[in-house]
mmCIF file of C-alpha atoms and ligand atoms in Angstrom:
data_model
loop_
_atom_site.group_PDB
_atom_site.id
_atom_site.type_symbol
_atom_site.label_atom_id
_atom_site.label_comp_id
_atom_site.label_asym_id
_atom_site.label_seq_id
_atom_site.Cartn_x
_atom_site.Cartn_y
_atom_site.Cartn_z
ATOM 1 C CA MET A 1 111.529 122.763 86.574
ATOM 2 C CA LYS A 2 109.379 120.363 84.528
ATOM 3 C CA ILE A 3 106.501 118.859 86.494
ATOM 4 C CA LEU A 4 103.960 116.188 85.510
ATOM 5 C CA VAL A 5 100.669 116.601 87.409
ATOM 6 C CA ILE A 6 98.763 113.313 87.280
ATOM 7 C CA GLY A 7 95.091 114.034 87.973
ATOM 8 C CA GLY A 8 95.682 117.709 87.195
ATOM 9 C CA ALA A 9 92.250 118.277 85.618
ATOM 10 C CA GLY A 10 90.386 117.609 88.879
ATOM 11 C CA TYR A 11 89.305 120.027 91.576
ATOM 12 C CA ILE A 12 92.468 119.907 93.686
ATOM 13 C CA GLY A 13 94.732 118.983 90.744
ATOM 14 C CA SER A 14 93.798 122.089 88.773
ATOM 15 C CA HIS A 15 94.640 124.306 91.751
ATOM 16 C CA VAL A 16 97.954 122.455 92.178
ATOM 17 C CA THR A 17 98.721 122.937 88.474
ATOM 18 C CA ARG A 18 97.930 126.647 88.887
ATOM 19 C CA ALA A 19 100.310 126.897 91.870
ATOM 20 C CA PHE A 20 103.227 125.308 89.968
ATOM 21 C CA LEU A 21 102.584 127.569 86.952
ATOM 22 C CA ASP A 22 102.348 130.630 89.211
ATOM 23 C CA ASN A 23 105.727 129.695 90.700
ATOM 24 C CA GLY A 24 107.420 129.580 87.305
ATOM 25 C CA HIS A 25 107.429 125.830 86.630
ATOM 26 C CA GLU A 26 106.678 124.146 83.322
ATOM 27 C CA VAL A 27 103.677 121.852 83.836
ATOM 28 C CA THR A 28 102.073 119.010 81.913
ATOM 29 C CA VAL A 29 98.777 117.529 83.112
ATOM 30 C CA PHE A 30 98.107 113.783 82.700
ATOM 31 C CA ASP A 31 94.441 112.937 83.277
ATOM 32 C CA ASN A 32 91.830 110.484 82.000
ATOM 33 C CA LEU A 33 89.078 113.105 82.442
ATOM 34 C CA SER A 34 86.846 110.584 84.247
ATOM 35 C CA THR A 35 86.102 113.085 87.005
ATOM 36 C CA GLY A 36 88.336 115.953 85.927
ATOM 37 C CA SER A 37 87.256 118.281 83.147
ATOM 38 C CA ARG A 38 88.765 120.015 80.122
ATOM 39 C CA GLU A 39 87.603 123.353 81.512
ATOM 40 C CA ASN A 40 90.198 122.893 84.266
ATOM 41 C CA LEU A 41 93.101 122.799 81.796
ATOM 42 C CA PHE A 42 95.231 125.888 81.256
ATOM 43 C CA ASN A 43 96.663 127.096 77.938
ATOM 44 C CA GLU A 44 100.083 127.515 79.569
ATOM 45 C CA ALA A 45 100.226 123.836 80.575
ATOM 46 C CA GLY A 46 100.609 120.776 78.363
ATOM 47 C CA PHE A 47 97.988 118.038 78.449
ATOM 48 C CA ILE A 48 98.215 114.282 77.959
ATOM 49 C CA HIS A 49 94.921 112.383 77.887
ATOM 50 C CA GLY A 50 95.986 109.192 79.607
ATOM 51 C CA ASP A 51 95.042 106.669 82.241
ATOM 52 C CA ILE A 52 97.120 105.476 85.195
ATOM 53 C CA MET A 53 95.693 101.985 84.654
ATOM 54 C CA ARG A 54 97.561 101.879 81.310
ATOM 55 C CA PRO A 55 101.276 101.510 82.215
ATOM 56 C CA GLU A 56 102.329 102.047 78.597
ATOM 57 C CA GLN A 57 100.603 105.455 78.556
ATOM 58 C CA LEU A 58 102.392 106.443 81.773
ATOM 59 C CA ARG A 59 105.747 105.249 80.438
ATOM 60 C CA GLU A 60 105.252 107.163 77.207
ATOM 61 C CA ALA A 61 104.255 110.337 79.089
ATOM 62 C CA MET A 62 107.094 110.131 81.598
ATOM 63 C CA SER A 63 109.719 109.399 78.951
ATOM 64 C CA ARG A 64 109.322 113.044 77.860
ATOM 65 C CA GLY A 65 111.486 113.981 80.849
ATOM 66 C CA TYR A 66 110.303 115.550 84.118
ATOM 67 C CA ASP A 67 112.024 116.705 87.291
ATOM 68 C CA GLY A 68 109.138 115.546 89.457
ATOM 69 C CA CYS A 69 105.587 114.366 89.446
ATOM 70 C CA VAL A 70 102.508 115.123 91.527
ATOM 71 C CA HIS A 71 100.039 112.257 91.966
ATOM 72 C CA LEU A 72 96.411 113.223 92.605
ATOM 73 C CA ALA A 73 94.659 110.632 90.436
ATOM 74 C CA ALA A 74 92.317 108.663 92.700
ATOM 75 C CA LEU A 75 88.771 107.674 93.502
ATOM 76 C CA LYS A 76 87.714 109.550 96.646
ATOM 77 C CA ALA A 77 84.137 108.758 97.679
ATOM 78 C CA ALA A 78 84.536 107.159 101.122
ATOM 79 C CA GLY A 79 81.001 105.678 101.154
ATOM 80 C CA GLN A 80 81.384 104.095 97.717
ATOM 81 C CA SER A 81 84.770 102.642 98.730
ATOM 82 C CA MET A 82 83.017 100.494 101.370
ATOM 83 C CA LEU A 83 80.759 98.981 98.695
ATOM 84 C CA GLU A 84 83.332 98.644 95.899
ATOM 85 C CA PRO A 85 86.675 97.901 97.602
ATOM 86 C CA ALA A 86 88.200 96.149 94.580
ATOM 87 C CA MET A 87 87.510 99.159 92.384
ATOM 88 C CA TYR A 88 89.245 101.431 94.916
ATOM 89 C CA ALA A 89 92.167 99.025 95.416
ATOM 90 C CA LYS A 90 92.777 98.850 91.659
ATOM 91 C CA ALA A 91 92.410 102.548 90.893
ATOM 92 C CA ASN A 92 94.232 103.882 93.940
ATOM 93 C CA ILE A 93 96.790 101.234 94.938
ATOM 94 C CA CYS A 94 97.498 99.486 91.613
ATOM 95 C CA GLY A 95 97.341 102.863 89.836
ATOM 96 C CA THR A 96 100.046 104.153 92.173
ATOM 97 C CA VAL A 97 102.261 101.110 91.573
ATOM 98 C CA ASN A 98 101.982 101.840 87.843
ATOM 99 C CA ILE A 99 102.977 105.462 88.451
ATOM 100 C CA LEU A 100 105.926 104.524 90.657
ATOM 101 C CA GLU A 101 107.224 101.931 88.205
ATOM 102 C CA ALA A 102 106.976 104.342 85.277
ATOM 103 C CA ALA A 103 108.632 107.094 87.336
ATOM 104 C CA MET A 104 111.524 104.836 88.331
ATOM 105 C CA ALA A 105 111.987 103.649 84.734
ATOM 106 C CA SER A 106 112.105 107.268 83.532
ATOM 107 C CA GLY A 107 114.479 108.492 86.223
ATOM 108 C CA ILE A 108 111.837 110.634 87.974
ATOM 109 C CA GLY A 109 112.903 110.479 91.614
ATOM 110 C CA THR A 110 110.418 112.871 93.245
ATOM 111 C CA VAL A 111 106.698 112.264 93.781
ATOM 112 C CA ILE A 112 104.314 114.557 95.660
ATOM 113 C CA PHE A 113 101.321 112.498 96.771
ATOM 114 C CA SER A 114 97.840 113.690 97.566
ATOM 115 C CA SER A 115 96.975 111.920 100.837
ATOM 116 C CA SER A 116 94.154 112.472 103.284
ATOM 117 C CA ALA A 117 93.184 112.889 106.920
ATOM 118 C CA ALA A 118 91.189 109.714 106.262
ATOM 119 C CA VAL A 119 94.373 107.713 107.031
ATOM 120 C CA PHE A 120 93.844 108.460 110.747
ATOM 121 C CA GLY A 121 90.258 107.228 111.217
ATOM 122 C CA THR A 122 88.390 108.219 114.360
ATOM 123 C CA PRO A 123 90.567 110.645 116.318
ATOM 124 C CA ARG A 124 92.055 109.435 119.593
ATOM 125 C CA TYR A 125 93.035 113.025 120.424
ATOM 126 C CA LEU A 126 92.823 116.502 118.881
ATOM 127 C CA PRO A 127 94.355 118.259 117.086
ATOM 128 C CA ILE A 128 95.601 115.418 114.885
ATOM 129 C CA ASP A 129 99.356 115.562 114.397
ATOM 130 C CA GLU A 130 101.598 113.286 112.343
ATOM 131 C CA ALA A 131 102.238 110.972 115.329
ATOM 132 C CA HIS A 132 98.515 110.156 115.648
ATOM 133 C CA PRO A 133 97.775 106.401 115.136
ATOM 134 C CA LYS A 134 96.781 105.564 111.571
ATOM 135 C CA ASP A 135 93.679 103.417 111.659
ATOM 136 C CA PRO A 136 91.369 104.253 108.722
ATOM 137 C CA GLU A 137 87.595 103.902 109.181
ATOM 138 C CA ASN A 138 86.858 103.434 105.505
ATOM 139 C CA PHE A 139 88.430 101.611 102.577
ATOM 140 C CA TYR A 140 89.264 104.885 100.833
ATOM 141 C CA GLY A 141 91.422 105.894 103.832
ATOM 142 C CA PHE A 142 92.990 102.418 103.792
ATOM 143 C CA THR A 143 94.056 102.876 100.143
ATOM 144 C CA LYS A 144 95.664 106.252 100.966
ATOM 145 C CA LEU A 145 97.545 104.702 103.884
ATOM 146 C CA GLU A 146 98.716 101.751 101.771
ATOM 147 C CA ILE A 147 100.008 104.187 99.159
ATOM 148 C CA GLU A 148 101.933 106.094 101.847
ATOM 149 C CA ARG A 149 103.488 102.771 102.888
ATOM 150 C CA LEU A 150 104.344 101.946 99.262
ATOM 151 C CA LEU A 151 106.045 105.319 98.939
ATOM 152 C CA ALA A 152 108.096 104.676 102.088
ATOM 153 C CA TRP A 153 109.228 101.306 100.701
ATOM 154 C CA TYR A 154 110.167 102.849 97.339
ATOM 155 C CA ASP A 155 112.168 105.447 99.260
ATOM 156 C CA ARG A 156 114.026 102.640 101.045
ATOM 157 C CA LEU A 157 114.447 100.297 98.104
ATOM 158 C CA LYS A 158 114.768 102.605 95.122
ATOM 159 C CA GLY A 159 115.825 105.990 96.475
ATOM 160 C CA LEU A 160 112.485 107.650 95.671
ATOM 161 C CA ARG A 161 111.897 110.941 97.488
ATOM 162 C CA TYR A 162 108.275 111.724 98.230
ATOM 163 C CA ALA A 163 105.944 114.040 100.089
ATOM 164 C CA ALA A 164 102.668 112.687 101.474
ATOM 165 C CA ILE A 165 100.391 115.689 101.950
ATOM 166 C CA ARG A 166 97.393 114.818 104.106
ATOM 167 C CA TYR A 167 94.564 117.184 103.359
ATOM 168 C CA PHE A 168 91.871 117.855 105.898
ATOM 169 C CA ASN A 169 88.672 119.294 104.344
ATOM 170 C CA ALA A 170 89.723 120.944 101.102
ATOM 171 C CA ALA A 171 87.346 123.752 100.090
ATOM 172 C CA GLY A 172 87.210 127.058 98.196
ATOM 173 C CA TYR A 173 88.152 128.065 94.636
ATOM 174 C CA ASP A 174 90.974 130.079 93.112
ATOM 175 C CA SER A 175 90.243 133.642 94.225
ATOM 176 C CA LEU A 176 91.192 135.039 90.793
ATOM 177 C CA GLY A 177 88.464 132.920 89.193
ATOM 178 C CA ARG A 178 90.904 130.997 86.979
ATOM 179 C CA ILE A 179 89.451 127.544 87.729
ATOM 180 C CA ARG A 180 86.313 127.050 85.694
ATOM 181 C CA GLY A 181 85.231 123.441 86.157
ATOM 182 C CA LEU A 182 82.838 122.647 88.983
ATOM 183 C CA GLU A 183 82.685 119.114 90.353
ATOM 184 C CA ARG A 184 79.871 117.024 88.907
ATOM 185 C CA ASN A 185 77.630 115.465 91.588
ATOM 186 C CA PRO A 186 79.596 116.870 94.521
ATOM 187 C CA GLU A 187 79.492 114.938 97.784
ATOM 188 C CA ASN A 188 81.203 117.496 100.037
ATOM 189 C CA LEU A 189 79.467 119.969 102.283
ATOM 190 C CA LEU A 190 80.344 123.347 100.777
ATOM 191 C CA PRO A 191 79.546 122.551 97.112
ATOM 192 C CA ILE A 192 76.268 120.997 98.245
ATOM 193 C CA VAL A 193 75.434 124.147 100.245
ATOM 194 C CA MET A 194 76.201 126.178 97.101
ATOM 195 C CA GLU A 195 73.899 124.004 94.991
ATOM 196 C CA VAL A 196 71.093 124.639 97.489
ATOM 197 C CA ALA A 197 71.850 128.382 97.441
ATOM 198 C CA MET A 198 71.641 128.296 93.622
ATOM 199 C CA GLY A 199 68.333 126.397 93.711
ATOM 200 C CA ILE A 200 69.904 123.316 92.043
ATOM 201 C CA ARG A 201 69.016 121.284 95.170
ATOM 202 C CA LYS A 202 65.975 121.829 97.345
ATOM 203 C CA GLU A 203 67.593 121.684 100.773
ATOM 204 C CA LEU A 204 70.696 120.692 102.691
ATOM 205 C CA SER A 205 70.487 117.495 104.729
ATOM 206 C CA ILE A 206 72.458 118.039 107.917
ATOM 207 C CA PHE A 207 73.811 114.589 108.784
ATOM 208 C CA GLY A 208 73.115 114.395 112.537
ATOM 209 C CA GLY A 209 72.225 117.050 115.094
ATOM 210 C CA ASP A 210 73.077 115.130 118.263
ATOM 211 C CA TYR A 211 76.868 114.905 118.186
ATOM 212 C CA PRO A 212 78.760 115.871 121.363
ATOM 213 C CA THR A 213 79.810 119.216 119.843
ATOM 214 C CA ARG A 214 78.892 122.831 120.647
ATOM 215 C CA ASP A 215 75.794 122.814 118.412
ATOM 216 C CA GLY A 216 75.271 119.084 117.882
ATOM 217 C CA THR A 217 76.644 119.003 114.309
ATOM 218 C CA CYS A 218 80.015 117.643 113.139
ATOM 219 C CA ILE A 219 83.103 119.811 113.284
ATOM 220 C CA ARG A 220 85.669 119.792 110.470
ATOM 221 C CA ASP A 221 88.842 121.637 109.559
ATOM 222 C CA TYR A 222 88.204 123.403 106.238
ATOM 223 C CA VAL A 223 91.326 124.526 104.421
ATOM 224 C CA HIS A 224 91.478 126.526 101.202
ATOM 225 C CA VAL A 225 92.545 124.500 98.176
ATOM 226 C CA THR A 226 94.893 127.343 97.113
ATOM 227 C CA ASP A 227 96.693 127.017 100.462
ATOM 228 C CA LEU A 228 96.940 123.239 99.959
ATOM 229 C CA ALA A 229 98.158 123.725 96.391
ATOM 230 C CA LYS A 230 100.989 125.999 97.555
ATOM 231 C CA ALA A 231 102.163 123.257 99.931
ATOM 232 C CA HIS A 232 102.841 120.962 96.953
ATOM 233 C CA VAL A 233 105.253 123.512 95.486
ATOM 234 C CA GLN A 234 106.894 124.008 98.885
ATOM 235 C CA ALA A 235 107.204 120.237 99.380
ATOM 236 C CA PHE A 236 108.836 119.879 95.949
ATOM 237 C CA ASP A 237 111.348 122.627 96.829
ATOM 238 C CA TYR A 238 111.987 120.967 100.206
ATOM 239 C CA ILE A 239 112.754 117.600 98.634
ATOM 240 C CA LEU A 240 115.118 119.171 96.113
ATOM 241 C CA SER A 241 117.052 121.062 98.752
ATOM 242 C CA HIS A 242 117.058 118.393 101.505
ATOM 243 C CA ASP A 243 117.021 115.134 99.518
ATOM 244 C CA SER A 244 114.586 113.653 102.015
ATOM 245 C CA SER A 245 110.948 112.555 102.099
ATOM 246 C CA LEU A 246 108.237 114.015 104.305
ATOM 247 C CA SER A 247 104.649 113.529 105.488
ATOM 248 C CA VAL A 248 102.557 116.464 106.693
ATOM 249 C CA ASN A 249 99.013 117.056 107.929
ATOM 250 C CA LEU A 250 97.558 120.244 106.510
ATOM 251 C CA GLY A 251 94.499 122.046 107.808
ATOM 252 C CA SER A 252 93.575 125.515 108.967
ATOM 253 C CA GLU A 253 93.601 124.269 112.602
ATOM 254 C CA VAL A 254 90.142 125.853 113.027
ATOM 255 C CA GLY A 255 87.123 123.642 113.699
ATOM 256 C CA VAL A 256 83.862 124.709 112.014
ATOM 257 C CA SER A 257 80.535 122.942 112.582
ATOM 258 C CA VAL A 258 78.049 122.145 109.822
ATOM 259 C CA ARG A 259 75.638 124.724 111.261
ATOM 260 C CA GLU A 260 78.373 127.365 111.453
ATOM 261 C CA MET A 261 79.263 126.707 107.808
ATOM 262 C CA LEU A 262 75.595 126.962 106.849
ATOM 263 C CA ASP A 263 75.067 130.223 108.764
ATOM 264 C CA ALA A 264 78.198 131.754 107.242
ATOM 265 C CA ALA A 265 77.059 130.655 103.760
ATOM 266 C CA ARG A 266 73.670 132.328 104.319
ATOM 267 C CA GLN A 267 75.491 135.534 105.243
ATOM 268 C CA VAL A 268 77.905 135.469 102.303
ATOM 269 C CA THR A 269 75.327 134.515 99.662
ATOM 270 C CA GLY A 270 72.348 136.395 101.058
ATOM 271 C CA ARG A 271 70.260 133.297 100.218
ATOM 272 C CA GLU A 272 67.985 131.422 102.555
ATOM 273 C CA ILE A 273 69.560 127.927 102.011
ATOM 274 C CA PRO A 274 66.888 125.632 103.470
ATOM 275 C CA ALA A 275 68.289 122.858 105.686
ATOM 276 C CA ARG A 276 66.956 119.972 107.727
ATOM 277 C CA VAL A 277 68.605 117.682 110.254
ATOM 278 C CA VAL A 278 68.474 114.030 109.172
ATOM 279 C CA GLU A 279 70.064 110.801 110.415
ATOM 280 C CA ARG A 280 73.801 110.678 111.048
ATOM 281 C CA ARG A 281 75.909 109.538 108.094
ATOM 282 C CA PRO A 282 77.738 106.298 109.029
ATOM 283 C CA GLY A 283 81.475 106.700 109.637
ATOM 284 C CA ASP A 284 81.431 110.438 110.423
ATOM 285 C CA PRO A 285 83.605 111.302 113.447
ATOM 286 C CA ALA A 286 82.189 114.134 115.601
ATOM 287 C CA GLU A 287 85.254 116.327 115.211
ATOM 288 C CA LEU A 288 88.387 116.452 113.033
ATOM 289 C CA VAL A 289 90.939 119.223 113.422
ATOM 290 C CA ALA A 290 94.546 119.188 112.208
ATOM 291 C CA SER A 291 97.755 120.256 113.785
ATOM 292 C CA SER A 292 99.708 121.812 110.896
ATOM 293 C CA LYS A 293 102.717 122.654 113.038
ATOM 294 C CA HIS A 294 104.993 120.147 111.304
ATOM 295 C CA GLY A 295 104.115 121.611 107.894
ATOM 296 C CA ALA A 296 104.778 125.103 109.207
ATOM 297 C CA ASP A 297 108.137 124.125 110.713
ATOM 298 C CA LEU A 298 109.328 122.055 107.762
ATOM 299 C CA LEU A 299 107.948 123.959 104.778
ATOM 300 C CA GLY A 300 107.123 127.394 106.160
ATOM 301 C CA TRP A 301 103.534 126.612 105.116
ATOM 302 C CA LYS A 302 100.713 128.680 106.498
ATOM 303 C CA PRO A 303 97.082 128.939 105.428
ATOM 304 C CA VAL A 304 96.401 132.469 104.220
ATOM 305 C CA HIS A 305 93.157 131.972 102.264
ATOM 306 C CA SER A 306 91.303 129.741 104.726
ATOM 307 C CA SER A 307 88.976 132.189 106.495
ATOM 308 C CA LEU A 308 85.317 131.146 106.251
ATOM 309 C CA GLU A 309 84.601 134.300 104.238
ATOM 310 C CA GLU A 310 87.198 133.446 101.586
ATOM 311 C CA LEU A 311 86.348 129.736 101.534
ATOM 312 C CA ILE A 312 82.678 130.461 100.946
ATOM 313 C CA GLY A 313 83.091 133.684 98.940
ATOM 314 C CA SER A 314 85.444 132.114 96.365
ATOM 315 C CA THR A 315 83.192 129.057 96.004
ATOM 316 C CA TRP A 316 80.081 131.208 95.627
ATOM 317 C CA LYS A 317 81.821 133.264 92.945
ATOM 318 C CA ALA A 318 82.748 130.088 91.029
ATOM 319 C CA TYR A 319 79.159 128.799 91.217
ATOM 320 C CA GLN A 320 77.660 132.103 90.145
ATOM 321 C CA THR A 321 80.011 132.387 87.181
ATOM 322 C CA GLU A 322 79.669 128.812 85.958
ATOM 323 C CA ARG A 323 76.123 127.827 86.870
ATOM 324 C CA GLN A 324 73.870 130.731 86.138
HETATM 325 N N1 LIG B 1 77.617 117.019 105.628
HETATM 326 C C1 LIG B 1 76.262 117.235 105.832
HETATM 327 N N2 LIG B 1 75.448 117.215 104.735
HETATM 328 C C2 LIG B 1 75.915 116.972 103.470
HETATM 329 C C3 LIG B 1 77.299 116.761 103.285
HETATM 330 C C4 LIG B 1 78.123 116.791 104.384
HETATM 331 O O1 LIG B 1 75.813 117.437 106.940
HETATM 332 O O2 LIG B 1 75.106 116.944 102.535
HETATM 333 C C5 LIG B 1 78.508 117.060 106.795
HETATM 334 C C6 LIG B 1 79.198 115.723 107.042
HETATM 335 O O3 LIG B 1 78.406 114.909 107.850
HETATM 336 C C7 LIG B 1 80.486 116.184 107.728
HETATM 337 C C8 LIG B 1 80.774 117.553 107.115
HETATM 338 O O4 LIG B 1 79.534 117.976 106.543
HETATM 339 O O5 LIG B 1 80.241 116.352 109.086
HETATM 340 C C9 LIG B 1 81.810 117.501 106.030
HETATM 341 O O6 LIG B 1 81.488 116.449 105.136
HETATM 342 P P1 LIG B 1 82.219 116.213 103.763
HETATM 343 O O7 LIG B 1 81.550 115.070 103.088
HETATM 344 O O8 LIG B 1 82.333 117.486 103.008
HETATM 345 O O9 LIG B 1 83.716 115.842 104.189
HETATM 346 P P2 LIG B 1 84.268 114.690 105.150
HETATM 347 O O10 LIG B 1 84.702 115.339 106.422
HETATM 348 O O11 LIG B 1 83.359 113.548 105.249
HETATM 349 O O12 LIG B 1 85.511 114.176 104.299
HETATM 350 C C10 LIG B 1 86.432 115.077 103.676
HETATM 351 C C11 LIG B 1 86.985 114.438 102.424
HETATM 352 C C12 LIG B 1 87.747 113.196 102.788
HETATM 353 C C13 LIG B 1 88.812 113.542 103.797
HETATM 354 C C14 LIG B 1 88.210 114.246 104.986
HETATM 355 C C15 LIG B 1 89.311 114.707 105.901
HETATM 356 O O13 LIG B 1 85.917 114.140 101.522
HETATM 357 O O14 LIG B 1 88.366 112.654 101.631
HETATM 358 O O15 LIG B 1 87.460 115.374 104.555
HETATM 359 O O16 LIG B 1 88.840 115.500 106.955
HETATM 360 F F1 LIG B 1 89.408 112.423 104.244
#
């Protein structure tokens, strides 16, 4: 099948592109390279340098004929979204409207959307399943939820079939070392820990040591990006065979604290990784853990690369190869 991966040069997008290629699909990446990088492009995939804010570029790209599209093009810094809501609304919500309109005009009826656990906000219960109330804590999460609602309306009004895949904490790198671009100025825990291990940063700031958790630091559900990427292929197959849309929460279902991640990273890297507890970061819930049961039942999805050793080991390998 022919697939257009919008945002395919980014961290998650490049792994998703890899998964579609590995499963025998023909892939073209559409990306403006604002946060994605050329190093993340593969020779076997086509590339269109384009922007989702330019409807004519989307229309031109989509007119080349695709069986489905994956949409991962978005701004994703939750903190920044609280300061610059208009920027996030335009890029994420308006950008999606442009994609949907171009897809409809080109007869592309299937869209796999990169959503987030951020649509749920502070958990009312754990693990978080699909029935959990959706009440985002930050504007970024609000944009993801609005896009899910847009998709549901396009399903109803225009016959679009979509998958909303809600990632918990995506981490890790392709274990075969085929993804070469590291994120610039990473804001997530594991890449920051790696930068400290490499000596690029002096120390890790642990945001809060007094949470009501087993060691006082926040607990998250880290899931390997290769496992997440596979789910996009499975969701595409599901939509083709069932002609129906779906929304799934995907995580490893294992909660790991910041200190546990740090200790495991010290083990895997053999580096000291200096760290210091600082103030809490606003908007951080104490604990987030997914229920992935629905994804398992519907898609047969299961995380097979999401052990702490593989999450950290594959990331460490990527950092050592690219940043020596
Ligand atoms: N953390 C630190 N120090 C740092 C960076 C992070 O202590 O320098 C802590 C955070 O406080 C948090 C944990 O590490 O407790 C993970 O933080 P990340 O910033 O890596 O990830 P978040 O859980 O904040 O958010 C991520 C994605 C969101 C997504 C969410 C879903 O960035 O888009 O996971 O669980 F919505």
